[in-house]
């Protein structure tokens, strides 16, 4: 195992796409993993392959480092959770005070499986787009949760398993800026065109920041971040 390799949790959304570029600019070998947990809208999963293909095409130096893409079937997670991301349910706040889009245990499960793949593939770090800033308040996106999980994985697999979260303290405007810094306008365009964030799975409305319904909380964050970054 080399410490210059990483496995990126790549969903096909804006954040994980920027994380992938971040990893490719730092590590010698990078692989990606995506999870099918019967999310209500599978459009994000469709975006993954297209984004990966176009990224390879646009950045030959990154293509040389970008190794296998893993797709994991975690249908069981959709079967045990009753949330607005996995069922036809209104997006809002649940009785717990958490958004109804919160899938309990999701990141814990994702990172544990990612740790197992990294172990098998001899990859050192796990990289994810978890973020505490201007955010829906998912408890499994906090750095403290990542620290605990990193310790659990390191102990449980008896090898260092760092979890890198480059977006943890960035807001959405800074995430657009990071895309620009890492890959220039070409990468920003790729993120706009080929990543998906909208909770409603809308790919029919095109805005300057990309596709989406324009009103759900995910579109709202993405649009506001874009506007703030463009105005800066
Ligand atoms: Zn939307």
PDB file of C-alpha atoms and ligand atoms in Angstrom:
ATOM      1  CA  UNK A   1       0.000   0.000   0.000  1.00  0.00           C
ATOM      2  CA  UNK A   2       1.184   3.473  -0.838  1.00  0.00           C
ATOM      3  CA  UNK A   3       0.164   6.540   1.153  1.00  0.00           C
ATOM      4  CA  UNK A   4      -0.213   8.437  -2.101  1.00  0.00           C
ATOM      5  CA  UNK A   5      -3.378   6.662  -3.134  1.00  0.00           C
ATOM      6  CA  UNK A   6      -7.015   7.305  -2.344  1.00  0.00           C
ATOM      7  CA  UNK A   7     -10.546   6.050  -2.797  1.00  0.00           C
ATOM      8  CA  UNK A   8     -13.043   8.846  -3.487  1.00  0.00           C
ATOM      9  CA  UNK A   9     -16.706   8.478  -2.565  1.00  0.00           C
ATOM     10  CA  UNK A  10     -18.133   9.736  -5.839  1.00  0.00           C
ATOM     11  CA  UNK A  11     -21.912  10.079  -6.062  1.00  0.00           C
ATOM     12  CA  UNK A  12     -22.190  12.132  -9.235  1.00  0.00           C
ATOM     13  CA  UNK A  13     -23.030  15.293  -7.293  1.00  0.00           C
ATOM     14  CA  UNK A  14     -21.208  18.612  -7.280  1.00  0.00           C
ATOM     15  CA  UNK A  15     -19.373  18.110  -3.986  1.00  0.00           C
ATOM     16  CA  UNK A  16     -17.981  14.668  -4.675  1.00  0.00           C
ATOM     17  CA  UNK A  17     -16.971  15.738  -8.203  1.00  0.00           C
ATOM     18  CA  UNK A  18     -14.848  18.545  -6.742  1.00  0.00           C
ATOM     19  CA  UNK A  19     -13.435  16.081  -4.182  1.00  0.00           C
ATOM     20  CA  UNK A  20     -12.417  13.819  -7.040  1.00  0.00           C
ATOM     21  CA  UNK A  21     -10.516  16.648  -8.737  1.00  0.00           C
ATOM     22  CA  UNK A  22      -8.919  17.505  -5.372  1.00  0.00           C
ATOM     23  CA  UNK A  23      -7.770  13.900  -4.929  1.00  0.00           C
ATOM     24  CA  UNK A  24      -6.426  13.712  -8.501  1.00  0.00           C
ATOM     25  CA  UNK A  25      -4.365  16.824  -7.882  1.00  0.00           C
ATOM     26  CA  UNK A  26      -2.779  15.266  -4.776  1.00  0.00           C
ATOM     27  CA  UNK A  27      -2.551  11.490  -5.043  1.00  0.00           C
ATOM     28  CA  UNK A  28      -0.692   9.226  -7.475  1.00  0.00           C
ATOM     29  CA  UNK A  29      -3.485   6.708  -7.824  1.00  0.00           C
ATOM     30  CA  UNK A  30      -7.177   7.353  -7.345  1.00  0.00           C
ATOM     31  CA  UNK A  31     -10.172   5.051  -7.522  1.00  0.00           C
ATOM     32  CA  UNK A  32     -13.854   5.903  -7.114  1.00  0.00           C
ATOM     33  CA  UNK A  33     -16.813   4.235  -5.458  1.00  0.00           C
ATOM     34  CA  UNK A  34     -20.529   4.887  -5.841  1.00  0.00           C
ATOM     35  CA  UNK A  35     -23.458   3.438  -3.933  1.00  0.00           C
ATOM     36  CA  UNK A  36     -26.836   2.395  -5.208  1.00  0.00           C
ATOM     37  CA  UNK A  37     -29.143   2.500  -2.183  1.00  0.00           C
ATOM     38  CA  UNK A  38     -32.350   2.720  -4.246  1.00  0.00           C
ATOM     39  CA  UNK A  39     -32.286   6.502  -4.043  1.00  0.00           C
ATOM     40  CA  UNK A  40     -35.534   7.973  -5.300  1.00  0.00           C
ATOM     41  CA  UNK A  41     -33.829   9.530  -8.272  1.00  0.00           C
ATOM     42  CA  UNK A  42     -31.154   7.579 -10.021  1.00  0.00           C
ATOM     43  CA  UNK A  43     -30.134  10.458 -12.248  1.00  0.00           C
ATOM     44  CA  UNK A  44     -27.082  11.100 -10.008  1.00  0.00           C
ATOM     45  CA  UNK A  45     -25.884   7.574 -10.691  1.00  0.00           C
ATOM     46  CA  UNK A  46     -26.298   8.125 -14.438  1.00  0.00           C
ATOM     47  CA  UNK A  47     -24.235  11.314 -14.162  1.00  0.00           C
ATOM     48  CA  UNK A  48     -21.303   9.453 -12.581  1.00  0.00           C
ATOM     49  CA  UNK A  49     -20.219   7.547 -15.688  1.00  0.00           C
ATOM     50  CA  UNK A  50     -20.570  10.543 -17.985  1.00  0.00           C
ATOM     51  CA  UNK A  51     -18.622  12.804 -15.615  1.00  0.00           C
ATOM     52  CA  UNK A  52     -15.822  10.234 -15.243  1.00  0.00           C
ATOM     53  CA  UNK A  53     -15.566   9.770 -19.015  1.00  0.00           C
ATOM     54  CA  UNK A  54     -15.499  13.500 -19.738  1.00  0.00           C
ATOM     55  CA  UNK A  55     -13.019  14.165 -16.923  1.00  0.00           C
ATOM     56  CA  UNK A  56     -10.622  11.584 -18.414  1.00  0.00           C
ATOM     57  CA  UNK A  57     -11.041  13.166 -21.816  1.00  0.00           C
ATOM     58  CA  UNK A  58     -10.438  16.733 -20.622  1.00  0.00           C
ATOM     59  CA  UNK A  59      -7.536  16.005 -18.234  1.00  0.00           C
ATOM     60  CA  UNK A  60      -5.107  13.377 -19.618  1.00  0.00           C
ATOM     61  CA  UNK A  61      -2.730  13.758 -16.635  1.00  0.00           C
ATOM     62  CA  UNK A  62      -5.575  12.976 -14.261  1.00  0.00           C
ATOM     63  CA  UNK A  63      -6.813  10.158 -16.510  1.00  0.00           C
ATOM     64  CA  UNK A  64      -3.429   8.476 -16.067  1.00  0.00           C
ATOM     65  CA  UNK A  65      -3.972   8.359 -12.281  1.00  0.00           C
ATOM     66  CA  UNK A  66      -7.648   7.511 -12.331  1.00  0.00           C
ATOM     67  CA  UNK A  67      -8.027   3.782 -11.878  1.00  0.00           C
ATOM     68  CA  UNK A  68     -11.100   1.594 -11.290  1.00  0.00           C
ATOM     69  CA  UNK A  69     -14.618   2.791 -10.543  1.00  0.00           C
ATOM     70  CA  UNK A  70     -16.538   0.606  -8.091  1.00  0.00           C
ATOM     71  CA  UNK A  71     -20.323   0.485  -7.926  1.00  0.00           C
ATOM     72  CA  UNK A  72     -21.802  -1.056  -4.811  1.00  0.00           C
ATOM     73  CA  UNK A  73     -25.353  -2.265  -4.417  1.00  0.00           C
ATOM     74  CA  UNK A  74     -26.606  -1.130  -1.001  1.00  0.00           C
ATOM     75  CA  UNK A  75     -30.295  -1.649  -1.693  1.00  0.00           C
ATOM     76  CA  UNK A  76     -30.628  -2.862   1.883  1.00  0.00           C
ATOM     77  CA  UNK A  77     -30.095   0.733   3.075  1.00  0.00           C
ATOM     78  CA  UNK A  78     -33.093   1.926   1.062  1.00  0.00           C
ATOM     79  CA  UNK A  79     -35.110  -0.993   2.405  1.00  0.00           C
ATOM     80  CA  UNK A  80     -34.547  -0.074   6.058  1.00  0.00           C
ATOM     81  CA  UNK A  81     -34.847   3.703   5.782  1.00  0.00           C
ATOM     82  CA  UNK A  82     -37.965   5.768   5.319  1.00  0.00           C
ATOM     83  CA  UNK A  83     -36.797   9.151   4.097  1.00  0.00           C
ATOM     84  CA  UNK A  84     -37.524  11.701   1.416  1.00  0.00           C
ATOM     85  CA  UNK A  85     -34.473  10.561  -0.547  1.00  0.00           C
ATOM     86  CA  UNK A  86     -35.569   6.939  -0.766  1.00  0.00           C
ATOM     87  CA  UNK A  87     -39.388   7.291  -0.749  1.00  0.00           C
ATOM     88  CA  UNK A  88     -42.006   9.531  -2.298  1.00  0.00           C
ATOM     89  CA  UNK A  89     -42.201  11.857   0.671  1.00  0.00           C
ATOM     90  CA  UNK A  90     -42.216  15.590   1.110  1.00  0.00           C
ATOM     91  CA  UNK A  91     -38.872  17.299   1.671  1.00  0.00           C
ATOM     92  CA  UNK A  92     -38.908  19.254   4.900  1.00  0.00           C
ATOM     93  CA  UNK A  93     -38.043  18.713   8.524  1.00  0.00           C
ATOM     94  CA  UNK A  94     -38.928  15.505  10.309  1.00  0.00           C
ATOM     95  CA  UNK A  95     -40.091  15.254  13.934  1.00  0.00           C
ATOM     96  CA  UNK A  96     -36.457  14.705  14.970  1.00  0.00           C
ATOM     97  CA  UNK A  97     -35.625  18.245  13.812  1.00  0.00           C
ATOM     98  CA  UNK A  98     -33.421  16.742  11.099  1.00  0.00           C
ATOM     99  CA  UNK A  99     -34.235  17.193   7.402  1.00  0.00           C
ATOM    100  CA  UNK A 100     -36.468  14.450   5.997  1.00  0.00           C
ATOM    101  CA  UNK A 101     -33.703  13.850   3.461  1.00  0.00           C
ATOM    102  CA  UNK A 102     -31.495  12.489   6.252  1.00  0.00           C
ATOM    103  CA  UNK A 103     -30.844   8.769   5.713  1.00  0.00           C
ATOM    104  CA  UNK A 104     -29.796   7.437   9.147  1.00  0.00           C
ATOM    105  CA  UNK A 105     -26.468   5.663   9.093  1.00  0.00           C
ATOM    106  CA  UNK A 106     -25.836   6.374   5.417  1.00  0.00           C
ATOM    107  CA  UNK A 107     -22.363   7.853   5.654  1.00  0.00           C
ATOM    108  CA  UNK A 108     -21.378   5.400   8.378  1.00  0.00           C
ATOM    109  CA  UNK A 109     -22.282   2.527   6.071  1.00  0.00           C
ATOM    110  CA  UNK A 110     -20.732   4.154   2.983  1.00  0.00           C
ATOM    111  CA  UNK A 111     -17.406   4.811   4.683  1.00  0.00           C
ATOM    112  CA  UNK A 112     -17.246   1.345   6.210  1.00  0.00           C
ATOM    113  CA  UNK A 113     -17.754  -0.253   2.805  1.00  0.00           C
ATOM    114  CA  UNK A 114     -15.328   2.227   1.261  1.00  0.00           C
ATOM    115  CA  UNK A 115     -12.790   1.226   3.935  1.00  0.00           C
ATOM    116  CA  UNK A 116     -13.210  -2.427   2.975  1.00  0.00           C
ATOM    117  CA  UNK A 117     -12.726  -1.673  -0.737  1.00  0.00           C
ATOM    118  CA  UNK A 118      -9.686   0.496   0.024  1.00  0.00           C
ATOM    119  CA  UNK A 119      -8.226  -2.353   2.081  1.00  0.00           C
ATOM    120  CA  UNK A 120      -8.684  -4.838  -0.751  1.00  0.00           C
ATOM    121  CA  UNK A 121      -7.393  -2.433  -3.404  1.00  0.00           C
ATOM    122  CA  UNK A 122      -4.406  -1.251  -1.342  1.00  0.00           C
ATOM    123  CA  UNK A 123      -5.617   2.348  -1.255  1.00  0.00           C
ATOM    124  CA  UNK A 124      -4.606   4.568   1.644  1.00  0.00           C
ATOM    125  CA  UNK A 125      -7.010   7.455   2.222  1.00  0.00           C
ATOM    126  CA  UNK A 126     -10.762   7.753   1.874  1.00  0.00           C
ATOM    127  CA  UNK A 127     -11.980  11.058   0.421  1.00  0.00           C
ATOM    128  CA  UNK A 128     -15.534  12.352   0.815  1.00  0.00           C
ATOM    129  CA  UNK A 129     -17.504  15.553   0.247  1.00  0.00           C
ATOM    130  CA  UNK A 130     -18.925  15.748   3.768  1.00  0.00           C
ATOM    131  CA  UNK A 131     -19.410  19.342   4.832  1.00  0.00           C
ATOM    132  CA  UNK A 132     -20.437  21.132   8.034  1.00  0.00           C
ATOM    133  CA  UNK A 133     -20.892  24.562   6.458  1.00  0.00           C
ATOM    134  CA  UNK A 134     -24.111  26.170   5.155  1.00  0.00           C
ATOM    135  CA  UNK A 135     -25.622  22.815   5.345  1.00  0.00           C
ATOM    136  CA  UNK A 136     -28.711  20.796   6.068  1.00  0.00           C
ATOM    137  CA  UNK A 137     -27.338  19.662   9.414  1.00  0.00           C
ATOM    138  CA  UNK A 138     -26.695  15.987   8.814  1.00  0.00           C
ATOM    139  CA  UNK A 139     -24.963  14.656  11.951  1.00  0.00           C
ATOM    140  CA  UNK A 140     -23.054  12.058   9.926  1.00  0.00           C
ATOM    141  CA  UNK A 141     -21.354  14.827   7.924  1.00  0.00           C
ATOM    142  CA  UNK A 142     -19.644  16.389  10.929  1.00  0.00           C
ATOM    143  CA  UNK A 143     -15.875  16.187  11.230  1.00  0.00           C
ATOM    144  CA  UNK A 144     -16.275  14.748  14.744  1.00  0.00           C
ATOM    145  CA  UNK A 145     -18.219  11.818  13.248  1.00  0.00           C
ATOM    146  CA  UNK A 146     -15.482  11.382  10.611  1.00  0.00           C
ATOM    147  CA  UNK A 147     -12.771  11.395  13.309  1.00  0.00           C
ATOM    148  CA  UNK A 148     -14.579   8.696  15.263  1.00  0.00           C
ATOM    149  CA  UNK A 149     -15.113   6.611  12.134  1.00  0.00           C
ATOM    150  CA  UNK A 150     -11.511   7.052  11.030  1.00  0.00           C
ATOM    151  CA  UNK A 151     -10.423   5.682  14.409  1.00  0.00           C
ATOM    152  CA  UNK A 152     -12.891   2.796  14.219  1.00  0.00           C
ATOM    153  CA  UNK A 153     -11.715   1.836  10.707  1.00  0.00           C
ATOM    154  CA  UNK A 154      -8.048   2.172  11.642  1.00  0.00           C
ATOM    155  CA  UNK A 155      -8.542  -0.087  14.669  1.00  0.00           C
ATOM    156  CA  UNK A 156     -10.959  -2.503  13.013  1.00  0.00           C
ATOM    157  CA  UNK A 157      -8.817  -3.070   9.911  1.00  0.00           C
ATOM    158  CA  UNK A 158      -5.507  -2.699  11.718  1.00  0.00           C
ATOM    159  CA  UNK A 159      -4.082  -0.200   9.259  1.00  0.00           C
ATOM    160  CA  UNK A 160      -4.250   3.598   9.056  1.00  0.00           C
ATOM    161  CA  UNK A 161      -7.432   4.655   7.267  1.00  0.00           C
ATOM    162  CA  UNK A 162      -7.492   8.456   7.136  1.00  0.00           C
ATOM    163  CA  UNK A 163     -10.736  10.104   6.015  1.00  0.00           C
ATOM    164  CA  UNK A 164     -10.034  13.290   4.060  1.00  0.00           C
ATOM    165  CA  UNK A 165     -12.875  15.822   3.825  1.00  0.00           C
ATOM    166  CA  UNK A 166     -11.568  18.761   1.754  1.00  0.00           C
ATOM    167  CA  UNK A 167     -14.964  20.523   1.698  1.00  0.00           C
ATOM    168  CA  UNK A 168     -15.676  20.237   5.428  1.00  0.00           C
ATOM    169  CA  UNK A 169     -15.347  23.933   6.221  1.00  0.00           C
ATOM    170  CA  UNK A 170     -16.067  25.423   2.778  1.00  0.00           C
ATOM    171  CA  UNK A 171     -19.382  26.978   1.792  1.00  0.00           C
ATOM    172  CA  UNK A 172     -20.865  26.302  -1.650  1.00  0.00           C
ATOM    173  CA  UNK A 173     -19.308  29.449  -3.132  1.00  0.00           C
ATOM    174  CA  UNK A 174     -15.880  28.257  -1.963  1.00  0.00           C
ATOM    175  CA  UNK A 175     -16.569  24.830  -3.465  1.00  0.00           C
ATOM    176  CA  UNK A 176     -17.129  26.455  -6.885  1.00  0.00           C
ATOM    177  CA  UNK A 177     -13.933  28.467  -6.336  1.00  0.00           C
ATOM    178  CA  UNK A 178     -12.038  25.280  -5.484  1.00  0.00           C
ATOM    179  CA  UNK A 179     -13.233  23.646  -8.727  1.00  0.00           C
ATOM    180  CA  UNK A 180     -11.939  26.668 -10.624  1.00  0.00           C
ATOM    181  CA  UNK A 181      -8.615  26.592  -8.769  1.00  0.00           C
ATOM    182  CA  UNK A 182      -8.113  22.858  -9.393  1.00  0.00           C
ATOM    183  CA  UNK A 183      -9.184  22.570 -13.009  1.00  0.00           C
ATOM    184  CA  UNK A 184     -10.050  26.016 -14.326  1.00  0.00           C
ATOM    185  CA  UNK A 185     -13.141  27.000 -16.303  1.00  0.00           C
ATOM    186  CA  UNK A 186     -13.160  23.603 -18.023  1.00  0.00           C
ATOM    187  CA  UNK A 187     -13.756  21.850 -14.704  1.00  0.00           C
ATOM    188  CA  UNK A 188     -16.382  24.377 -13.618  1.00  0.00           C
ATOM    189  CA  UNK A 189     -18.212  23.726 -16.922  1.00  0.00           C
ATOM    190  CA  UNK A 190     -17.983  19.987 -16.396  1.00  0.00           C
ATOM    191  CA  UNK A 191     -19.427  20.316 -12.871  1.00  0.00           C
ATOM    192  CA  UNK A 192     -22.231  22.548 -14.169  1.00  0.00           C
ATOM    193  CA  UNK A 193     -23.130  20.243 -17.075  1.00  0.00           C
ATOM    194  CA  UNK A 194     -22.528  16.750 -15.787  1.00  0.00           C
ATOM    195  CA  UNK A 195     -23.099  16.664 -12.024  1.00  0.00           C
ATOM    196  CA  UNK A 196     -26.446  16.477 -10.320  1.00  0.00           C
ATOM    197  CA  UNK A 197     -27.607  17.854  -6.984  1.00  0.00           C
ATOM    198  CA  UNK A 198     -31.401  18.386  -7.203  1.00  0.00           C
ATOM    199  CA  UNK A 199     -33.403  16.346  -4.669  1.00  0.00           C
ATOM    200  CA  UNK A 200     -36.275  16.044  -7.160  1.00  0.00           C
ATOM    201  CA  UNK A 201     -34.097  14.530  -9.888  1.00  0.00           C
ATOM    202  CA  UNK A 202     -34.990  17.331 -12.306  1.00  0.00           C
ATOM    203  CA  UNK A 203     -32.718  17.422 -15.391  1.00  0.00           C
ATOM    204  CA  UNK A 204     -35.133  19.361 -17.586  1.00  0.00           C
ATOM    205  CA  UNK A 205     -34.479  22.869 -16.264  1.00  0.00           C
ATOM    206  CA  UNK A 206     -31.084  24.331 -17.110  1.00  0.00           C
ATOM    207  CA  UNK A 207     -29.775  27.224 -14.984  1.00  0.00           C
ATOM    208  CA  UNK A 208     -26.376  28.874 -15.204  1.00  0.00           C
ATOM    209  CA  UNK A 209     -25.314  26.681 -12.243  1.00  0.00           C
ATOM    210  CA  UNK A 210     -26.580  23.469 -13.844  1.00  0.00           C
ATOM    211  CA  UNK A 211     -29.734  21.363 -13.962  1.00  0.00           C
ATOM    212  CA  UNK A 212     -32.446  21.151 -11.323  1.00  0.00           C
ATOM    213  CA  UNK A 213     -35.883  22.219 -10.179  1.00  0.00           C
ATOM    214  CA  UNK A 214     -34.397  25.436  -8.794  1.00  0.00           C
ATOM    215  CA  UNK A 215     -36.411  25.409  -5.579  1.00  0.00           C
ATOM    216  CA  UNK A 216     -35.570  22.334  -3.480  1.00  0.00           C
ATOM    217  CA  UNK A 217     -33.018  22.848  -0.646  1.00  0.00           C
ATOM    218  CA  UNK A 218     -30.208  21.269  -2.689  1.00  0.00           C
ATOM    219  CA  UNK A 219     -30.875  23.469  -5.747  1.00  0.00           C
ATOM    220  CA  UNK A 220     -31.196  26.483  -3.495  1.00  0.00           C
ATOM    221  CA  UNK A 221     -27.765  25.902  -1.918  1.00  0.00           C
ATOM    222  CA  UNK A 222     -26.142  25.240  -5.287  1.00  0.00           C
ATOM    223  CA  UNK A 223     -27.703  28.347  -6.876  1.00  0.00           C
ATOM    224  CA  UNK A 224     -26.852  30.652  -3.969  1.00  0.00           C
ATOM    225  CA  UNK A 225     -23.280  29.375  -3.852  1.00  0.00           C
ATOM    226  CA  UNK A 226     -22.909  29.939  -7.584  1.00  0.00           C
ATOM    227  CA  UNK A 227     -24.289  33.498  -7.331  1.00  0.00           C
ATOM    228  CA  UNK A 228     -21.995  34.320  -4.393  1.00  0.00           C
ATOM    229  CA  UNK A 229     -18.940  32.918  -6.182  1.00  0.00           C
ATOM    230  CA  UNK A 230     -19.730  34.788  -9.429  1.00  0.00           C
ATOM    231  CA  UNK A 231     -20.211  38.034  -7.499  1.00  0.00           C
ATOM    232  CA  UNK A 232     -16.905  37.668  -5.613  1.00  0.00           C
TER     233      UNK A 232
HETATM  234 ZN1  LIG B   1     -34.056  20.811  -7.009  1.00  0.00          ZN
END
